[in-house]
Amino acid sequence: MELDNNSKRDLLLEHYMQLCETFSGLVLNESKEGGFTISGNLGFTVTHDGKTIEDDYDIEIIIPSDYPNNHPIVREIGNKITRDKDNHVYPSDGTLCLGAPLAVKRTFAQKRNLLWFVTEQVVPFLFSYSYKQKYGVMPFGELRHGGEGILDYYKELFSEKDEWAVLRLLKVLVDDNYKGHTLCPCGSNQKLRHCHGALLREIKKYQDKNGFLCEYGSIFEFLTKNEPNKKCDLDYVPNSILKKMQTKIKFEKTQQ
Amino acid sequence: MYTKEQKQQLSGILANIADSLDIPESKYKEAESRYKAVGNWLDANDSKLHIYKPTIYPQGSFVLGTMVKPISDDDEYDVDLVCHLEINKDNITQANLKKIVGDRLKENEIYKKMLKERRRCWTLDYANEFHMDILPAIPDYEKLNECILITDKNLRSWQKSNPKGYAYWFVGKMRVIFNQCRTALAESIRANVEDIPEYKVKTPLQKAVQILKRHRDVYFDGKGNKPISIIITTLAAKTYQNEADLFEAITNIISGMTDPKNIKGQGEKYYIPNPTNKEENFADKWNEDANLPKAFLAWLDQLKADMEMAIEQRELSDIKKLLGRILGTRVVGTVFSKLESVRGGSSKSHPPVTFSSQPNRPWAI
């Protein structure tokens, strides 16, 4: 869906007004370059497991130029959360790491509006931080850093214990090579379309093959770091990388 | 007797229930883009209807802002649309008008599969979303600008209608309070009044109609002789006196609706005229079947008794139980869980927020 600039502005205004009905402390700012941010105080009262936490944070929501195709990013600007990866905040600019990249895109895609984004992604993040400060645990858990966390996310998403099966499934997306009649790479002996097919087709909508390649790469890096002697099966290596490897082998052979 | 606080509390709860009964904004927008797409299809350059300048516009509760969530999850919202073609009635028959609109819809492979013919309209069935009733219409040149003529399979002569005029009349009945509500809403979100779209503003009249319609749906669930919405809406708007308080509006409307001078004509016959066309009597059928007015009055007696009982309750849990019984436990439960989480917080400054039970887990590179 491509919108012209005026309808983009109208849509954003409308989403902002909807957001304000619940979160009244946020102000919409337009920069001279035409970009938008929303900043101010975000207060919430959340009850989880019988415990109620009321808290507020100063935040800045940066609207991407291709909103609502892409989700906004959020910074905590009140210095309430120490900028540390262990707090899931990037040290350089205070950006909140709301979840695994695909998870954030997938949740946003359900409604593609600001109220949904703030309610389902930003508030749970901030609430978790408040909750941890008070009770010492993350109420909904957290992912480990880097490739390890992404791997955990995909294992859960695919309901798959075998990390190499996760890579083989991701390969379909990295190669952008979905064929429903082939056997599912997870090893179930079922056709892809009757197994992980629907899920792959769904998540394919949220990011392009380069996005999946980045995630694939960080998982691969993590796995091989822990298993340096792992026997290398080629069936989980993406075609683009295989091609490069083959050229390299040919090159080396001609050198010999 | 009840205190001012009790009245405010009940009005607040009823207003929240009315909000929850309304069509969600996302669905509203979706319906809007769907019917605009239908309009574009009918008016496309290669459409046989193009020369008749077809336009599509909504009518009924969708325009009046009085839609009510169906009581069963299996039911869908009804969106009523007028498909207006500029043709003189001397140049076309009712059957032909109906047919050319249907034929054009059938030329679209998607619409073709969703299309059903009804007595007065074509229905597009968007599964799990809404029904769109498309009413073919032509201008009524004998009357003023907004009057239209519509088809009816069972009747020989063209039926007269004026949905736009009716909507103007309805809005006029709440104009004062409408502007107040719009200003209040604008102030609450620090916006300009002009930036608040009209459909976002809900007056006590609209909310009262929604509560009345919902009470009717629950009361008549599985029973016959259910009063039609247009009668409820017309009588409510006619008797509404711009009350700002919802409970007051509802009680005044109930007594106005049962007042014989509002439902009977000069004689003993029932007469609830269409405010835009006095010749049309919405209560026509009541004069043929005495069970209809009897059921209508019995329902209003019950509604009155229910409201009197609700205002006497002091405990929230008792109000919840009572309203759940008369308006549906699901919608009332949702509203109360929101209210309870507000009261549960240490102060009311931060809004209660609920999100999915398993939100995304935070991560970092």
Coordinates of C-alpha atoms in Angstrom, one line a residue, chain A residues 14 17 21-24 43-46 54-56 85 88 90 97-101 103 107 119-121 123-125 138 140-146 150 156, chain B residues 25-26 29 185 188-192 195-197 199-200 340-342 344-365:
Chain A
E14 CA -5.4 10.1 13.1
M17 CA -5.1 11.2 18.1
E21 CA -7.1 9.2 23.9
T22 CA -5.3 6.7 26.2
F23 CA -1.9 8.3 26.6
S24 CA -2.5 12.0 27.0
G43 CA 2.2 6.7 32.1
F44 CA 0.5 3.3 32.7
T45 CA -1.1 1.2 35.3
V46 CA -0.6 -2.5 34.7
E54 CA 1.8 2.3 38.1
D55 CA 4.7 4.1 36.5
D56 CA 5.7 6.5 33.8
K85 CA 22.4 -4.0 26.9
H88 CA 17.8 -4.1 26.6
Y90 CA 21.3 0.4 23.2
C97 CA 15.2 -3.2 22.1
L98 CA 11.6 -4.3 22.2
G99 CA 12.1 -7.8 21.0
A100 CA 13.7 -10.0 18.3
P101 CA 13.5 -8.0 15.1
A103 CA 8.9 -10.4 16.6
T107 CA 3.3 -7.8 16.3
T119 CA 0.1 -0.8 24.2
E120 CA 1.4 -4.1 23.0
Q121 CA 5.1 -3.4 22.7
V123 CA 4.2 -0.5 27.7
P124 CA 5.1 -4.2 28.2
F125 CA 8.8 -3.3 27.9
M138 CA 11.3 -10.0 34.4
F140 CA 7.5 -12.1 30.8
G141 CA 11.1 -13.3 30.5
E142 CA 13.8 -11.9 28.2
L143 CA 15.8 -13.1 25.3
R144 CA 19.5 -13.6 25.5
H145 CA 21.7 -11.2 23.6
G146 CA 22.7 -11.5 19.9
I150 CA 17.3 -14.8 18.0
E156 CA 9.8 -21.1 20.0
Chain B
E25 CA -13.0 2.3 14.7
S26 CA -10.9 -0.1 12.6
K29 CA -12.7 2.5 8.5
L185 CA -13.2 15.7 23.3
S188 CA -9.1 16.4 26.4
I189 CA -6.6 15.5 23.7
R190 CA -5.4 19.0 23.1
A191 CA -6.6 19.2 19.5
N192 CA -8.5 21.7 17.5
D195 CA -9.7 18.2 13.7
I196 CA -12.1 15.9 15.5
P197 CA -14.1 13.9 12.9
Y199 CA -18.0 10.2 13.8
K200 CA -15.7 10.2 16.8
E340 CA -11.8 -2.0 38.3
S341 CA -8.3 -1.7 37.1
V342 CA -8.6 2.1 37.2
G344 CA -7.2 -0.6 41.7
G345 CA -4.3 1.7 40.8
S346 CA -2.8 3.9 43.5
S347 CA -3.9 7.0 41.8
K348 CA -6.0 7.7 38.7
S349 CA -3.4 9.7 36.9
H350 CA -2.1 6.9 34.8
P351 CA -4.4 5.0 32.5
P352 CA -4.9 1.3 32.9
V353 CA -3.3 -0.6 30.1
T354 CA -3.9 -4.2 29.2
F355 CA -1.9 -6.1 26.6
S356 CA -1.6 -9.7 25.5
S357 CA -0.6 -12.2 28.2
Q358 CA 2.7 -13.0 26.3
P359 CA 4.2 -9.9 25.0
N360 CA 7.5 -10.0 23.1
R361 CA 10.5 -10.6 25.2
P362 CA 13.1 -7.8 25.1
W363 CA 16.4 -8.6 23.3
A364 CA 19.7 -6.8 22.4
I365 CA 22.3 -7.3 19.8

